[in-house]
Amino acid sequence: MKGIARSLGVSLETLNEWMERHPELRAAMDEGREAEHKVLHNALYKQAEKGNIVAGIFLLKTRHGYREGDQTGVANKVSVTFNVPGALTPEQFRKGRVIEHEPSTDD
């Protein structure tokens, strides 16, 4: 959109205002964008058919939601919580004593 505005010699804001005031302009822009999309998609698809792996992967990712690597957003999640005792003094550690709960002086 910025490039089109620049080509017309107007700001992006002016172009957006024109499209708001003239629905036929918005429709023409949308139609042009869709035509470009079809041309680019078809060219990419033809490359994938010829064995271009990168083109194939790109199509899988953009058109079919394929994700590689970290899939934290869709994978099963497991949450594990470990409750560990507080720090022991060296003497307590040597004796093998684990103190379940020591009342604080504030209690």
GROMACS .gro file of C-alpha atoms in nm:
model
  107
    1MET     CA    1   0.000   0.000   0.000
    2LYS     CA    2   0.286   0.236   0.078
    3GLY     CA    3   0.436   0.173  -0.265
    4ILE     CA    4   0.106   0.242  -0.438
    5ALA     CA    5   0.061   0.565  -0.243
    6ARG     CA    6   0.416   0.668  -0.327
    7SER     CA    7   0.355   0.593  -0.698
    8LEU     CA    8   0.045   0.814  -0.688
    9GLY     CA    9   0.238   1.089  -0.513
   10VAL     CA   10   0.022   1.086  -0.200
   11SER     CA   11   0.063   0.973   0.158
   12LEU     CA   12  -0.062   0.637   0.279
   13GLU     CA   13  -0.319   0.820   0.492
   14THR     CA   14  -0.456   0.998   0.184
   15LEU     CA   15  -0.481   0.671  -0.008
   16ASN     CA   16  -0.666   0.512   0.286
   17GLU     CA   17  -0.906   0.809   0.300
   18TRP     CA   18  -0.974   0.776  -0.074
   19MET     CA   19  -1.051   0.406  -0.033
   20GLU     CA   20  -1.289   0.480   0.254
   21ARG     CA   21  -1.473   0.743   0.049
   22HIS     CA   22  -1.476   0.540  -0.273
   23PRO     CA   23  -1.572   0.175  -0.220
   24GLU     CA   24  -1.506   0.103  -0.588
   25LEU     CA   25  -1.140   0.199  -0.534
   26ARG     CA   26  -1.120  -0.039  -0.236
   27ALA     CA   27  -1.281  -0.314  -0.449
   28ALA     CA   28  -1.030  -0.254  -0.731
   29MET     CA   29  -0.738  -0.272  -0.486
   30ASP     CA   30  -0.873  -0.595  -0.334
   31GLU     CA   31  -0.927  -0.744  -0.679
   32GLY     CA   32  -0.573  -0.655  -0.784
   33ARG     CA   33  -0.427  -0.801  -0.468
   34GLU     CA   34  -0.621  -1.125  -0.518
   35ALA     CA   35  -0.500  -1.150  -0.879
   36GLU     CA   36  -0.141  -1.104  -0.763
   37HIS     CA   37  -0.195  -1.369  -0.494
   38LYS     CA   38  -0.315  -1.622  -0.753
   39VAL     CA   39  -0.019  -1.558  -0.983
   40LEU     CA   40   0.234  -1.592  -0.700
   41HIS     CA   41   0.067  -1.900  -0.555
   42ASN     CA   42   0.055  -2.071  -0.894
   43ALA     CA   43   0.423  -1.994  -0.960
   44LEU     CA   44   0.518  -2.132  -0.618
   45TYR     CA   45   0.301  -2.439  -0.669
   46LYS     CA   46   0.466  -2.510  -1.005
   47GLN     CA   47   0.808  -2.486  -0.841
   48ALA     CA   48   0.700  -2.733  -0.571
   49GLU     CA   49   0.571  -2.973  -0.839
   50LYS     CA   50   0.914  -2.959  -1.008
   51GLY     CA   51   1.074  -3.077  -0.684
   52ASN     CA   52   1.167  -2.744  -0.524
   53ILE     CA   53   1.166  -2.856  -0.160
   54VAL     CA   54   1.172  -2.502  -0.021
   55ALA     CA   55   0.864  -2.409  -0.223
   56GLY     CA   56   0.688  -2.723  -0.102
   57ILE     CA   57   0.770  -2.658   0.262
   58PHE     CA   58   0.660  -2.296   0.230
   59LEU     CA   59   0.325  -2.402   0.084
   60LEU     CA   60   0.276  -2.661   0.358
   61LYS     CA   61   0.343  -2.400   0.624
   62THR     CA   62   0.136  -2.119   0.479
   63ARG     CA   63  -0.154  -2.310   0.328
   64HIS     CA   64  -0.184  -2.614   0.553
   65GLY     CA   65  -0.058  -2.502   0.895
   66TYR     CA   66   0.247  -2.728   0.895
   67ARG     CA   67   0.486  -2.646   1.177
   68GLU     CA   68   0.826  -2.787   1.245
   69GLY     CA   69   1.034  -2.775   1.560
   70ASP     CA   70   0.881  -2.617   1.869
   71GLN     CA   71   0.507  -2.670   1.866
   72THR     CA   72   0.429  -2.559   2.218
   73GLY     CA   73   0.110  -2.393   2.101
   74VAL     CA   74  -0.043  -2.718   1.973
   75ALA     CA   75   0.138  -2.999   2.153
   76ASN     CA   76   0.013  -3.171   2.468
   77LYS     CA   77   0.129  -2.993   2.778
   78VAL     CA   78   0.231  -3.152   3.106
   79SER     CA   79   0.287  -2.948   3.416
   80VAL     CA   80   0.492  -3.092   3.701
   81THR     CA   81   0.546  -2.915   4.032
   82PHE     CA   82   0.823  -3.020   4.266
   83ASN     CA   83   0.803  -2.912   4.629
   84VAL     CA   84   1.149  -2.922   4.777
   85PRO     CA   85   1.239  -2.856   5.138
   86GLY     CA   86   1.419  -2.541   5.236
   87ALA     CA   87   1.796  -2.529   5.259
   88LEU     CA   88   1.960  -2.737   5.531
   89THR     CA   89   2.246  -2.627   5.744
   90PRO     CA   90   2.566  -2.828   5.685
   91GLU     CA   91   2.509  -2.999   6.023
   92GLN     CA   92   2.152  -3.103   5.933
   93PHE     CA   93   2.271  -3.232   5.597
   94ARG     CA   94   2.550  -3.441   5.758
   95LYS     CA   95   2.301  -3.595   6.002
   96GLY     CA   96   2.057  -3.670   5.719
   97ARG     CA   97   1.783  -3.476   5.889
   98VAL     CA   98   1.510  -3.328   5.676
   99ILE     CA   99   1.296  -3.083   5.862
  100GLU     CA  100   0.935  -3.089   5.742
  101HIS     CA  101   0.845  -2.748   5.882
  102GLU     CA  102   1.025  -2.512   6.107
  103PRO     CA  103   0.802  -2.249   6.253
  104SER     CA  104   0.927  -1.904   6.175
  105THR     CA  105   0.992  -1.651   6.444
  106ASP     CA  106   0.709  -1.442   6.298
  107ASP     CA  107   0.440  -1.707   6.386
   0.00000   0.00000   0.00000
